[in-house]
mmCIF file of C-alpha atoms and ligand atoms in Angstrom:
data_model
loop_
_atom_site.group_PDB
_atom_site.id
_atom_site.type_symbol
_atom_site.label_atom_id
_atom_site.label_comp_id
_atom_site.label_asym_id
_atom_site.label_seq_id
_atom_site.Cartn_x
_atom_site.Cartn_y
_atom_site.Cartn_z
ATOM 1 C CA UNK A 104 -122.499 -74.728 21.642
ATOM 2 C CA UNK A 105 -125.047 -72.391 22.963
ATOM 3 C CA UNK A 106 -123.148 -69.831 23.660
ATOM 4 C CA UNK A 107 -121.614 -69.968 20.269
ATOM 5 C CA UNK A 108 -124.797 -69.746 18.734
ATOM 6 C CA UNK A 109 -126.062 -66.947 20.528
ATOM 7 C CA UNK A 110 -122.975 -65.164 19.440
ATOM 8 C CA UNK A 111 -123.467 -65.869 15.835
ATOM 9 C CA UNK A 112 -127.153 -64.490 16.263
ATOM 10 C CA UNK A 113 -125.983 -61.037 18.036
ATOM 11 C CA UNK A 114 -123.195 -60.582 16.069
ATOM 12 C CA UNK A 115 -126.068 -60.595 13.171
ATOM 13 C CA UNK A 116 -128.786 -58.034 14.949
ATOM 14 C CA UNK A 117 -125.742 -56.024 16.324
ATOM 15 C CA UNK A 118 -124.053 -55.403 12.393
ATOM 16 C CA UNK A 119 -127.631 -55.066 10.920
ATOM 17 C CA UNK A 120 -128.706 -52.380 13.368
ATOM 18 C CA UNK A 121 -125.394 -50.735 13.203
ATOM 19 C CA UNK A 122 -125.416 -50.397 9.616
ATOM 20 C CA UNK A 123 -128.458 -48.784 9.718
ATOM 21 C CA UNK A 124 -127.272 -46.073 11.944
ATOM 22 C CA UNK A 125 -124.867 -45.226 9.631
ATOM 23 C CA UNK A 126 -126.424 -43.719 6.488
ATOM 24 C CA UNK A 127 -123.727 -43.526 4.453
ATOM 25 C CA UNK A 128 -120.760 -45.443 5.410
ATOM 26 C CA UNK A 129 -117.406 -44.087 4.366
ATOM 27 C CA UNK A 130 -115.730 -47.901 2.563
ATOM 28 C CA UNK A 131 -114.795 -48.190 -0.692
ATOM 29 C CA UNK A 132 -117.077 -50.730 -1.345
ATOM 30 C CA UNK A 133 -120.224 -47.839 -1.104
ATOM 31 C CA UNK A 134 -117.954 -46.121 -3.365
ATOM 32 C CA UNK A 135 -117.971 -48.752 -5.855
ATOM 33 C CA UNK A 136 -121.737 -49.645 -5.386
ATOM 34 C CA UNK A 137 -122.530 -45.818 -6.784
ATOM 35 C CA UNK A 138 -120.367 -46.000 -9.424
ATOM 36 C CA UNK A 139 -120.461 -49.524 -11.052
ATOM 37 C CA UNK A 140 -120.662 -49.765 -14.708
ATOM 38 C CA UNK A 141 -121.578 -53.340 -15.781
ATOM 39 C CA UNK A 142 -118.174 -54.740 -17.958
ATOM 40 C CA UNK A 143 -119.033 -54.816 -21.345
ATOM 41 C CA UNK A 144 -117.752 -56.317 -24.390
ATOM 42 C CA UNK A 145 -114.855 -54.186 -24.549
ATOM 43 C CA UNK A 146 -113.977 -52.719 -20.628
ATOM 44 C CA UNK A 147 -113.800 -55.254 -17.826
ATOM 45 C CA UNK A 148 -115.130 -53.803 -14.696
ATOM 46 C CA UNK A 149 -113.764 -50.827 -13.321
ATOM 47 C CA UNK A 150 -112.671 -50.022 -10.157
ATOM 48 C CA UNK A 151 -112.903 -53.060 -8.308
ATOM 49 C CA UNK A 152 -111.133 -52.149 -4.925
ATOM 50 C CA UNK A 153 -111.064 -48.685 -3.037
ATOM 51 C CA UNK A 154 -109.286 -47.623 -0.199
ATOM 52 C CA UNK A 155 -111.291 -48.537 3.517
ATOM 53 C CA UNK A 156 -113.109 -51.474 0.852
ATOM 54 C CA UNK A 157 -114.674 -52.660 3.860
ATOM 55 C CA UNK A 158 -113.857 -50.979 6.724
ATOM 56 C CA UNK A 159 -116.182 -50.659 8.660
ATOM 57 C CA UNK A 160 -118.098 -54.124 7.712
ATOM 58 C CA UNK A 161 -118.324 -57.096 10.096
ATOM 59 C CA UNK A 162 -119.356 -60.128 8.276
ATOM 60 C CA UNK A 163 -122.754 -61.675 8.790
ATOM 61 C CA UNK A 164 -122.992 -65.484 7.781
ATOM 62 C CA UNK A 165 -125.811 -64.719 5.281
ATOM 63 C CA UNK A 166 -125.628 -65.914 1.431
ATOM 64 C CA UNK A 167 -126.311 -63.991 -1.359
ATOM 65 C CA UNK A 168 -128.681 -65.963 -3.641
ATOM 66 C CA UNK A 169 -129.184 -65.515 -7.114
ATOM 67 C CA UNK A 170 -126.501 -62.692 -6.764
ATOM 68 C CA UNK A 171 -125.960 -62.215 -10.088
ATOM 69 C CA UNK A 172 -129.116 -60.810 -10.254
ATOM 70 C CA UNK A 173 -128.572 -57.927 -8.327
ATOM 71 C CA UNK A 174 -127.293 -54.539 -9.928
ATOM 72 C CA UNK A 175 -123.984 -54.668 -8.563
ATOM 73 C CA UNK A 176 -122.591 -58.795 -8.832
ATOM 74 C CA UNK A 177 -120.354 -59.405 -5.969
ATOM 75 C CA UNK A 178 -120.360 -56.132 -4.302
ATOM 76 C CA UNK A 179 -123.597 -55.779 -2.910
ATOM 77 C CA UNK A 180 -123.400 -58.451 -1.058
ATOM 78 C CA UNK A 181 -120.233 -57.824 0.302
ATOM 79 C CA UNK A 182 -121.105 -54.220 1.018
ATOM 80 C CA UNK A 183 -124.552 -56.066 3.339
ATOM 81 C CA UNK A 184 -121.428 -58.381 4.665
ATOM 82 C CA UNK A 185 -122.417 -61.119 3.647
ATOM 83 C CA UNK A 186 -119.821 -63.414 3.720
ATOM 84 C CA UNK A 187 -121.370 -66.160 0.841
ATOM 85 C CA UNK A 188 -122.413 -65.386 -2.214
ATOM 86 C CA UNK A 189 -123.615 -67.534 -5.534
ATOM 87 C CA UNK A 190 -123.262 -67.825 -9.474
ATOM 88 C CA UNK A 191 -124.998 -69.718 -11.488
ATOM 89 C CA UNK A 192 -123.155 -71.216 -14.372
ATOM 90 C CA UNK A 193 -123.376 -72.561 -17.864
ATOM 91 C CA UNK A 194 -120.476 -73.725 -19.861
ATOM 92 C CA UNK A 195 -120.415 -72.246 -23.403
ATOM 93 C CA UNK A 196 -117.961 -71.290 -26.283
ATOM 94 C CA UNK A 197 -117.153 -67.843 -27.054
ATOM 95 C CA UNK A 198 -116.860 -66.993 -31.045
ATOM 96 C CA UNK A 199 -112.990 -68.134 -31.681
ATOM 97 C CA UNK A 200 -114.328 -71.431 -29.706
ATOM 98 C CA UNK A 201 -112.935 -71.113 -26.522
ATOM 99 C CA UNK A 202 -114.511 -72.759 -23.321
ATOM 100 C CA UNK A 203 -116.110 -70.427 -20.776
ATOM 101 C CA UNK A 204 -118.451 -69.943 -18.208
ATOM 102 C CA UNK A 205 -121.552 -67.257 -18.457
ATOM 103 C CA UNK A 206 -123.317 -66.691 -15.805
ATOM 104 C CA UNK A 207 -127.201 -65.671 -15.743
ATOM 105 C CA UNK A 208 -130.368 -67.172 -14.262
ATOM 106 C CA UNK A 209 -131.856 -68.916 -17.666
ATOM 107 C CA UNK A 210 -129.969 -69.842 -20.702
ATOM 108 C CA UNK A 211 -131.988 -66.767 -22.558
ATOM 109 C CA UNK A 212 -130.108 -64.501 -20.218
ATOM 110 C CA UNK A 213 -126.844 -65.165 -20.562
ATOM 111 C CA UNK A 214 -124.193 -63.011 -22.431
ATOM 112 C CA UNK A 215 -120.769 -62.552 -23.415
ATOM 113 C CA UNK A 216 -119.578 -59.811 -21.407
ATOM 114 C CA UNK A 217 -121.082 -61.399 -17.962
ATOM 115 C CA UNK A 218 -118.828 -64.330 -17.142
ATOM 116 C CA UNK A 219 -118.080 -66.506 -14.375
ATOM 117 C CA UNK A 220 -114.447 -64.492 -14.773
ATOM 118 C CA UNK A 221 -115.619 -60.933 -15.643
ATOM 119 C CA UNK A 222 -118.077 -60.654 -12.709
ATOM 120 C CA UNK A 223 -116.133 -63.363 -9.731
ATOM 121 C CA UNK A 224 -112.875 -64.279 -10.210
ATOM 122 C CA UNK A 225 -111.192 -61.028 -11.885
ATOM 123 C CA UNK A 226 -112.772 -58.473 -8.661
ATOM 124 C CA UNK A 227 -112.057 -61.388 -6.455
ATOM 125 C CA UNK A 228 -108.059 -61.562 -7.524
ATOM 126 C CA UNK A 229 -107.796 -57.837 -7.422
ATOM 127 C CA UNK A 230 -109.911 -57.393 -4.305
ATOM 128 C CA UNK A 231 -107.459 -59.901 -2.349
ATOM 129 C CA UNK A 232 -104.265 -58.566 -4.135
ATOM 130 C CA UNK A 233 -105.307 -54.994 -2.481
ATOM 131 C CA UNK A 234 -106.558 -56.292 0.965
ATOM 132 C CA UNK A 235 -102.929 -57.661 1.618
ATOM 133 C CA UNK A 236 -101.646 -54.210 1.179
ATOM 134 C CA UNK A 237 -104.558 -53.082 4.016
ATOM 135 C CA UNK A 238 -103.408 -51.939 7.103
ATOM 136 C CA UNK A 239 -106.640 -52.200 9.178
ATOM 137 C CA UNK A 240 -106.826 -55.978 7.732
ATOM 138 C CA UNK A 241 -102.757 -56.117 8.849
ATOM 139 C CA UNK A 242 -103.905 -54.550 12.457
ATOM 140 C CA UNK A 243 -106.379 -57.840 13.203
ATOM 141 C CA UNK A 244 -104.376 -60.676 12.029
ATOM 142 C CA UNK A 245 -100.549 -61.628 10.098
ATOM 143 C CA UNK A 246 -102.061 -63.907 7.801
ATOM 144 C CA UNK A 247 -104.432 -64.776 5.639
ATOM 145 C CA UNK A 248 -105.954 -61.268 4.684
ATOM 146 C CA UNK A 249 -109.247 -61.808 3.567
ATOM 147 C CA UNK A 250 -112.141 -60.125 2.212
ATOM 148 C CA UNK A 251 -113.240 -58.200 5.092
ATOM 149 C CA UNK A 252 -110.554 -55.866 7.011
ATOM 150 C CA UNK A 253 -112.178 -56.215 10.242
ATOM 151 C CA UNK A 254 -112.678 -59.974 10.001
ATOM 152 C CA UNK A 255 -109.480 -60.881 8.137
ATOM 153 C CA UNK A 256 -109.604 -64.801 8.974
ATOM 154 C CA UNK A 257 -113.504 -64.987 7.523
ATOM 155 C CA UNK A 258 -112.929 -67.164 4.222
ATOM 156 C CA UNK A 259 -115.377 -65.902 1.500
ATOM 157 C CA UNK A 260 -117.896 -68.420 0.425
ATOM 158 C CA UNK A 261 -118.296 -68.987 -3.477
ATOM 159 C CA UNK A 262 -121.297 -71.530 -4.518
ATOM 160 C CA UNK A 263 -121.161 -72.376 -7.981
ATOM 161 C CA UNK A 264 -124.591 -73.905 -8.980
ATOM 162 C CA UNK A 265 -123.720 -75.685 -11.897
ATOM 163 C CA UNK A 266 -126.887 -75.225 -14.839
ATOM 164 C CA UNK A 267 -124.869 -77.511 -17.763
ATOM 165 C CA UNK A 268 -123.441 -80.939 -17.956
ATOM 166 C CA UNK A 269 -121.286 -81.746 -14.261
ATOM 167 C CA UNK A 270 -118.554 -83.273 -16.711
ATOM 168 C CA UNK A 271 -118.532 -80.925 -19.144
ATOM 169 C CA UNK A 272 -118.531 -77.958 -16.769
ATOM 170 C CA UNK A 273 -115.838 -79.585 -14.288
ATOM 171 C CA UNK A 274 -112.482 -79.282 -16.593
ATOM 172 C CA UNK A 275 -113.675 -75.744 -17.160
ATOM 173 C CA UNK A 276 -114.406 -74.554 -13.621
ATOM 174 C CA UNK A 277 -111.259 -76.041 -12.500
ATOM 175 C CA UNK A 278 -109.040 -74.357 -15.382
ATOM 176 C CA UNK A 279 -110.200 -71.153 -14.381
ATOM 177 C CA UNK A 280 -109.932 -71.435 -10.500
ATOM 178 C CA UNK A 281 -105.775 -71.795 -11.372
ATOM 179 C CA UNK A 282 -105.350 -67.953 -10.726
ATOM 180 C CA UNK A 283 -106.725 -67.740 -7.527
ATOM 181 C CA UNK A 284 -104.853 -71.158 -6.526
ATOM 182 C CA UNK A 285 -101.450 -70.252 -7.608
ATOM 183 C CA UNK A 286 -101.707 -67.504 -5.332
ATOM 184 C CA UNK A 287 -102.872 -69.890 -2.466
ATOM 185 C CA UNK A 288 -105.754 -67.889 -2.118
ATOM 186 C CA UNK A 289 -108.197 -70.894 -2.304
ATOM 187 C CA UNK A 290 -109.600 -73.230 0.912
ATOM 188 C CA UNK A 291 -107.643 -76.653 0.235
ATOM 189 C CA UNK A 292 -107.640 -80.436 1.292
ATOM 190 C CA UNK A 293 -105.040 -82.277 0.909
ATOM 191 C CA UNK A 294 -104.078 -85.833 2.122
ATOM 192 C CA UNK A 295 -100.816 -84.921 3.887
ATOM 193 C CA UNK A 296 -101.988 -81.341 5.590
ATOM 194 C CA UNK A 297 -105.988 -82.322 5.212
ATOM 195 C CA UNK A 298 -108.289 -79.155 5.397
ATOM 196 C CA UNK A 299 -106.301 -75.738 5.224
ATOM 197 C CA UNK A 300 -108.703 -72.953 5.237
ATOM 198 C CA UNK A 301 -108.029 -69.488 3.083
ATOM 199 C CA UNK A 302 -109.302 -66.128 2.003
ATOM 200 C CA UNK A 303 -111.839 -68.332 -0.229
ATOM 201 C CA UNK A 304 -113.977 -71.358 0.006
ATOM 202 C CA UNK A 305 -115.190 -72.532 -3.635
ATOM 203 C CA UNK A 306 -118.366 -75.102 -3.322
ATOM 204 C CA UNK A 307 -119.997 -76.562 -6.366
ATOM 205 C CA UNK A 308 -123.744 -77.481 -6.704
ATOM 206 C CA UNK A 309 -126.670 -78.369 -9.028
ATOM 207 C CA UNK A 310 -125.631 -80.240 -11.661
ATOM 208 C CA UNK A 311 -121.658 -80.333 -10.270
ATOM 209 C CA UNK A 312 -121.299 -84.430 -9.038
ATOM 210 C CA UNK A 313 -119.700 -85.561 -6.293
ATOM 211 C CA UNK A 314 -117.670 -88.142 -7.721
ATOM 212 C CA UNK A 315 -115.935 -85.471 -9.328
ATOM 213 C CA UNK A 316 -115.388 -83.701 -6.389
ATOM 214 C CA UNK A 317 -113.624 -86.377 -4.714
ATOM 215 C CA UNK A 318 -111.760 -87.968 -7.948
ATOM 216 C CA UNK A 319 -108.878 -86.676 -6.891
ATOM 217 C CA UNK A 320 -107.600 -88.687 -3.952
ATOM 218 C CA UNK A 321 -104.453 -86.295 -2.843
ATOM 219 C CA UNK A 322 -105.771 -82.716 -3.819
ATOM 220 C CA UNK A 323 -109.265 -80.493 -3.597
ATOM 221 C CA UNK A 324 -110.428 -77.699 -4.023
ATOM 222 C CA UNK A 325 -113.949 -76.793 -4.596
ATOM 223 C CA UNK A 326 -115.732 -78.346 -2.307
ATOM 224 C CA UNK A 327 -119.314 -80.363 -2.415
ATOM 225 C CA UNK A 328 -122.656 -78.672 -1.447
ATOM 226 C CA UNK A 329 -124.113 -82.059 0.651
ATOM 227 C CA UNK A 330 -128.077 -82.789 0.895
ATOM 228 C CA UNK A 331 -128.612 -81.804 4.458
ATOM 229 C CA UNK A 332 -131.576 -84.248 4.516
ATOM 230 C CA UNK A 333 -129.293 -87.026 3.914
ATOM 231 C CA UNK A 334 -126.966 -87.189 6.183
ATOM 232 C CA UNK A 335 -128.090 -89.520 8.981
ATOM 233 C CA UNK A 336 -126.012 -92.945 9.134
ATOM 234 C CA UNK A 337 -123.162 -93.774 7.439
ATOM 235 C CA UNK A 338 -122.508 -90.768 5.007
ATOM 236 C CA UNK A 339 -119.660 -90.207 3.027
ATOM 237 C CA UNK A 340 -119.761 -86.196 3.304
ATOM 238 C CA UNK A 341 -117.489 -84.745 5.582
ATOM 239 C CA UNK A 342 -115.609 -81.240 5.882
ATOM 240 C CA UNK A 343 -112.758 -82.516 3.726
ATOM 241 C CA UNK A 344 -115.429 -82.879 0.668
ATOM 242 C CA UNK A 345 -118.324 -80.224 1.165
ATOM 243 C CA UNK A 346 -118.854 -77.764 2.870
ATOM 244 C CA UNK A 347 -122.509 -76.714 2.888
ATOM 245 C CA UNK A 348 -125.381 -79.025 3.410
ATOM 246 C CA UNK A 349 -128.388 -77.792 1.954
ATOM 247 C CA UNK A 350 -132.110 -78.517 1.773
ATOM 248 C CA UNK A 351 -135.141 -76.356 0.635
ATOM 249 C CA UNK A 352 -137.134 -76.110 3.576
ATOM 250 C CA UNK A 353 -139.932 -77.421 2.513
ATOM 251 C CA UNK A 354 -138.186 -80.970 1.666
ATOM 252 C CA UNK A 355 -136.963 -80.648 5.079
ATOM 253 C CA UNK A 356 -140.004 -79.829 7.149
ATOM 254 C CA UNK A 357 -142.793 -80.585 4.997
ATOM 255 C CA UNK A 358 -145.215 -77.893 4.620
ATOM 256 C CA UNK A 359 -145.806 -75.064 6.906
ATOM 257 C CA UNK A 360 -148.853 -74.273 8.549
ATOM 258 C CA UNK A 361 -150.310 -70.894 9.712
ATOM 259 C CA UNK A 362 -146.957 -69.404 9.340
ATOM 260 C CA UNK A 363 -145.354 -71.208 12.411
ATOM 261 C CA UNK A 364 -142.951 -74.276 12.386
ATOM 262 C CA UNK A 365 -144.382 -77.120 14.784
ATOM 263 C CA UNK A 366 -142.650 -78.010 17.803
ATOM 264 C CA UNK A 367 -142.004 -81.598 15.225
ATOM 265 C CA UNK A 368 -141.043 -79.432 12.807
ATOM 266 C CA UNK A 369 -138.248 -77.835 14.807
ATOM 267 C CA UNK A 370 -136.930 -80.637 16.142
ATOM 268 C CA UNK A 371 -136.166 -82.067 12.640
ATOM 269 C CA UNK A 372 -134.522 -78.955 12.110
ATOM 270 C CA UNK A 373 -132.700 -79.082 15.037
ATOM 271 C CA UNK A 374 -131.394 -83.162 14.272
ATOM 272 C CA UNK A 375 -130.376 -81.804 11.042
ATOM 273 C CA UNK A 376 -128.015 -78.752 12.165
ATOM 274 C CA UNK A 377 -126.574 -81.095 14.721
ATOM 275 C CA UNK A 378 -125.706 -83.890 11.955
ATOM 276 C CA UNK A 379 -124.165 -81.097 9.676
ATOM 277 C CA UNK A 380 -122.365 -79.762 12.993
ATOM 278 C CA UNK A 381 -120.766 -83.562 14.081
ATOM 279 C CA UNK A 382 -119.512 -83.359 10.236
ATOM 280 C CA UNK A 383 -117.996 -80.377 10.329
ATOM 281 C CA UNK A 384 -120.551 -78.919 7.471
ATOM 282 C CA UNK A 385 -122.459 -75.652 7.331
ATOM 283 C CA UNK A 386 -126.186 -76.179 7.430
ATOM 284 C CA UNK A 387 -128.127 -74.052 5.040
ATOM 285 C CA UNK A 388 -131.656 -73.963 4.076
ATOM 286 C CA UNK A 389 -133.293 -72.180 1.144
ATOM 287 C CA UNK A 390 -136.290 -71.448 0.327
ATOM 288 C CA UNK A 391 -137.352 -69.892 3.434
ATOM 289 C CA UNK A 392 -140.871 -67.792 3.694
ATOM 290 C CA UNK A 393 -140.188 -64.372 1.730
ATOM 291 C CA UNK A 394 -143.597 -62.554 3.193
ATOM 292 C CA UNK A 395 -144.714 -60.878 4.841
ATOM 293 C CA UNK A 396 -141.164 -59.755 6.105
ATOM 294 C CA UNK A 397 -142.603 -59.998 9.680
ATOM 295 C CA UNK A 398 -143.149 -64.312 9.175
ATOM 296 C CA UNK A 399 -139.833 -63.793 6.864
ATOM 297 C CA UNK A 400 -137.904 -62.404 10.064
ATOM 298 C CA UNK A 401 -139.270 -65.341 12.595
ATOM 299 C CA UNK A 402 -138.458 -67.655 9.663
ATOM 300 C CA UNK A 403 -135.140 -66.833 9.799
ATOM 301 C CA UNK A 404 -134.971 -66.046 13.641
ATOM 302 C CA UNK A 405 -136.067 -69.454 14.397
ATOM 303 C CA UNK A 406 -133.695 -71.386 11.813
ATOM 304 C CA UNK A 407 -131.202 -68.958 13.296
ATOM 305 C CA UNK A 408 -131.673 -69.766 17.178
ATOM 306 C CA UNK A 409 -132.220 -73.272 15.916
ATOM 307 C CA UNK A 410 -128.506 -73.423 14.974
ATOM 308 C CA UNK A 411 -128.701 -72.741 11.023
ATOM 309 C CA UNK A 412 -125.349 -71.607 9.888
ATOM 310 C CA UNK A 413 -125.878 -69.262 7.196
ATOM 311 C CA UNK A 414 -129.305 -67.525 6.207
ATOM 312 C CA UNK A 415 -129.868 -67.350 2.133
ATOM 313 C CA UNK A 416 -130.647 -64.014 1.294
ATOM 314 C CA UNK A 417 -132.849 -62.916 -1.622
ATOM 315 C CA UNK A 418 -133.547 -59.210 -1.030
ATOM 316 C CA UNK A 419 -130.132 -57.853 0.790
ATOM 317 C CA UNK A 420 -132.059 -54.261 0.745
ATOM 318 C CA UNK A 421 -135.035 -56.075 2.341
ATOM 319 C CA UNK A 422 -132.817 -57.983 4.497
ATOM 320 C CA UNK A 423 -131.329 -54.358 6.086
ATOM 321 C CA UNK A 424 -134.556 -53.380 6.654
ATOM 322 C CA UNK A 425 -134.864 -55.341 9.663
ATOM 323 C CA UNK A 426 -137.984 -55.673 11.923
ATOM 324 C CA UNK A 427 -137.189 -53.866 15.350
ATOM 325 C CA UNK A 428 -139.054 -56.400 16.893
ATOM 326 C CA UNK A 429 -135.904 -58.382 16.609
ATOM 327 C CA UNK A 430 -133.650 -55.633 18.682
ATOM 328 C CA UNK A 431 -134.606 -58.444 21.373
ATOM 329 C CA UNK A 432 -132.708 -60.952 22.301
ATOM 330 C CA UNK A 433 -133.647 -63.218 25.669
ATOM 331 C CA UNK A 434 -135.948 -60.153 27.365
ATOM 332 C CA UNK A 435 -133.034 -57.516 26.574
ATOM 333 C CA UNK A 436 -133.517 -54.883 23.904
ATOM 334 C CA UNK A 437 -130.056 -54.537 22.046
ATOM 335 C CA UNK A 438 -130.813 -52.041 19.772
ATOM 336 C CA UNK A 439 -130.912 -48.905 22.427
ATOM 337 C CA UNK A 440 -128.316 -50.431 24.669
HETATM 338 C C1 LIG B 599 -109.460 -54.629 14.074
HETATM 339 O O1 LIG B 599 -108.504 -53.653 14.466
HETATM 340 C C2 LIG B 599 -109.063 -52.417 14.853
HETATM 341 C C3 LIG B 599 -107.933 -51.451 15.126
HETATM 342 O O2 LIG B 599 -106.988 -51.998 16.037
HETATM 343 C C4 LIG B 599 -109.962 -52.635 16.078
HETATM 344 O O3 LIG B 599 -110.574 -51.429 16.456
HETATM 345 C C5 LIG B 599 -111.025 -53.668 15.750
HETATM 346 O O4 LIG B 599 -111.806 -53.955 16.893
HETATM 347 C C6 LIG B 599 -110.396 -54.946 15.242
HETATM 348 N N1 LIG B 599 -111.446 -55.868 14.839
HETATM 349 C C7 LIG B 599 -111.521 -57.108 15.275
HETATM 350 C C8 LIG B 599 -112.682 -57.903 14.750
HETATM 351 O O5 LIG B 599 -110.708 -57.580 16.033
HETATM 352 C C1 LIG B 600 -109.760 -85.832 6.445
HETATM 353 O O1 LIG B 600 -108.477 -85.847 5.834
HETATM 354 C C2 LIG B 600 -107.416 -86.058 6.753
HETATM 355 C C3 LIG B 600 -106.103 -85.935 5.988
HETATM 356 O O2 LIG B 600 -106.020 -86.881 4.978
HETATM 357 C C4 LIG B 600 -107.591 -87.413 7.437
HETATM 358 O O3 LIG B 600 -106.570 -87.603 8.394
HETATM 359 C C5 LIG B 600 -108.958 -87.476 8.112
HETATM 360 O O4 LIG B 600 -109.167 -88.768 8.653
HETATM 361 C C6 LIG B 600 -110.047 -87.174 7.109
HETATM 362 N N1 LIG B 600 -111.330 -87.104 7.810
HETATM 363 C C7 LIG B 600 -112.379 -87.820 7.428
HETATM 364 C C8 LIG B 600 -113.626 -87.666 8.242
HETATM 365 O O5 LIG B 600 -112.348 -88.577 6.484
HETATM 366 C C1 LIG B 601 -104.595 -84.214 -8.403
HETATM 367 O O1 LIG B 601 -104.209 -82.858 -8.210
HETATM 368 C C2 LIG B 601 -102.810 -82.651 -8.303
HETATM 369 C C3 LIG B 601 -102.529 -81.213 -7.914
HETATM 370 O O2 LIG B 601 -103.320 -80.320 -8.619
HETATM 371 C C4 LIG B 601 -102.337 -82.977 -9.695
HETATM 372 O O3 LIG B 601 -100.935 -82.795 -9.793
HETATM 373 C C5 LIG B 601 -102.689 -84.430 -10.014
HETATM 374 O O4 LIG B 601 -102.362 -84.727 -11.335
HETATM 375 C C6 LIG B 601 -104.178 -84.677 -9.784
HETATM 376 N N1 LIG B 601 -104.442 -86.094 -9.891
HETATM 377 C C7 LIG B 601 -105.399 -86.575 -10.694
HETATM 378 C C8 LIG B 601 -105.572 -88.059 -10.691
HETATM 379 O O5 LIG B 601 -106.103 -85.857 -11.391
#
């Protein structure tokens, strides 16, 4: 398990670093970043894949929160590698009365053009209709192609933080998610096969409920995002329902003094990650300290070493503009080997 860990954690320094050496790396997703024109009311977004999309990108488990936010939905994260990303969504009518989903951080923000389709699931389609075409993606594996060529097997995380009504917004969220099933595209439990990963991994939170998650007793797909602090005992979360567990960490930990965790601290930390691990979920805290980016860095470098999964990722420019402290790992500097 410790070996695994480690891995995780120098796979992260190793891409980080790297991607700093290279100032402007030649993938059509860097492409796309400089040229993105938001989709407005009447031209969906534009180029959506480019040749080499992500080349030269090795996936990081870090999540993309509040994505939406940045200037490019979608594609800045992927371009950092980040293999998770988020929406947050509200279920609305358009003018002729139609169901959708906008997506924004308050109702105030939200408009027509920028929908749960427009900005997620259209790229997303066309992105994985492209990458099977992909030799490089072909090279590393038959099948599934995902997301990122040199990582074809990573499934892309979707979290869907649900801002309306659970049952109003289910029916919806599961209408539109019937593209990217029919295709087989989408991470899927089913009571004959159980879990059968894919190219993507849809998990519903906020206001999304559980029993809805599990209603169907034969068939899911979107999966539940589990209270991390809940889990000891009898729990009916498993990797055939969820797939995160989450927790601020504050409501984990309690609050943090002189910017360092406690050795009590950690070791709730550390029961945690191993209760998520013996369920097969993916531990994921949010959050975290934001400054100074030194404390952010430990922060992360401790929940990392501690066994965290996936690191939640406000600022992915910040987050590339790593500390060098970190180049090292048990006594060895990685950076200049
Ligand atoms: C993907 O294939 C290329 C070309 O064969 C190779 O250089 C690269 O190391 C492979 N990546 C992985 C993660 O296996
Ligand atoms: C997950 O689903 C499979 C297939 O139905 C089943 O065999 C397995 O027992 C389930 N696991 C849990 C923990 O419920
Ligand atoms: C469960 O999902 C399957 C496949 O999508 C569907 O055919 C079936 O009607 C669903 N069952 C219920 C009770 O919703």
């Amino acid at each position: 398990m410790l070996t695994h860990k480690r891995r995780t954690w120098l796979a992260l320094i190793l891409t980080v670093t790297n991607r700093l050496r290279i100032p402007t790396p030649a993938n059509g997703l860097r492409s796309i970043l400089q040229r993105y024109q938001p989709p407005s009311a009447n031209s969906p977004a534009k180029s959506t894949w480019l040749k080499d999309f992500s080349a030269d990108i090795l996936p990081v488990p870090c999540h993309a929160h509040n994505d939406y936010e940045h200037r490019v939905p979608l594609y800045e994260g992927l371009a950092a590698g980040c293999s998770s990303t988020e929406a947050d969504i509200w279920r609305g009518s358009l003018p002729n009365g139609d169901a959708e989903l906008f997506v924004g951080h308050t109702f105030k923000s939200l408009s027509h053009s920028r929908t749960l389709k427009s900005l997620y699931l259209d790229p997303l389609k066309d992105i994985l209709t492209r990458q099977q075409g992909d030799s490089f993606a072909f090279m590393n594996a038959s099948a599934p192609i995902g997301i990122f060529s040199m990582s074809p097997s990573t499934a892309f995380v979707l979290l869907l933080d649900f801002k309306t009504s659970g049952h109003d917004t289910w029916p919806t969220v599961l209408a539109q998610l019937e593209d990217l099933r029919s295709q087989n595209w989408l991470t899927t439990w089913t009571a004959t096969d159980g879990l059968v990963k894919r190219q993507l991994t849809i998990v519903a939170t906020g206001n999304a409920l559980f029993d809805l998650v599990i209603a169907n007793k034969t068939r899911r797909d979107i999966f539940y995002d589990a209270p991390l602090t809940n889990l000891p005992g009898d729990t009916i979360y498993n990797a055939n329902n969820s797939y995160y567990a989450s927790t601020s960490l504050p409501d984990a930990i309690g609050k943090i003094h002189h910017m360092r965790l406690s050795a009590d601290q950690k070791a709730q930390i550390t029961g945690q990650v191993e209760r998520a691990e013996e369920l097969g979920l993916k531990s994921r805290y949010w959050d975290t300290p934001s400054w100074p980016v030194g404390w952010r860095n430990r922060a992360w470098q401790t929940l990392i070493e501690l066994g965290a999964d996936v690191l939640n990722v406000d600022d992915l420019q910040a987050a590339a503009r790593w500390d060098w402290q970190m180049c090292v790992v048990a006594g060895v500097n990685i950076c200049n080997s």
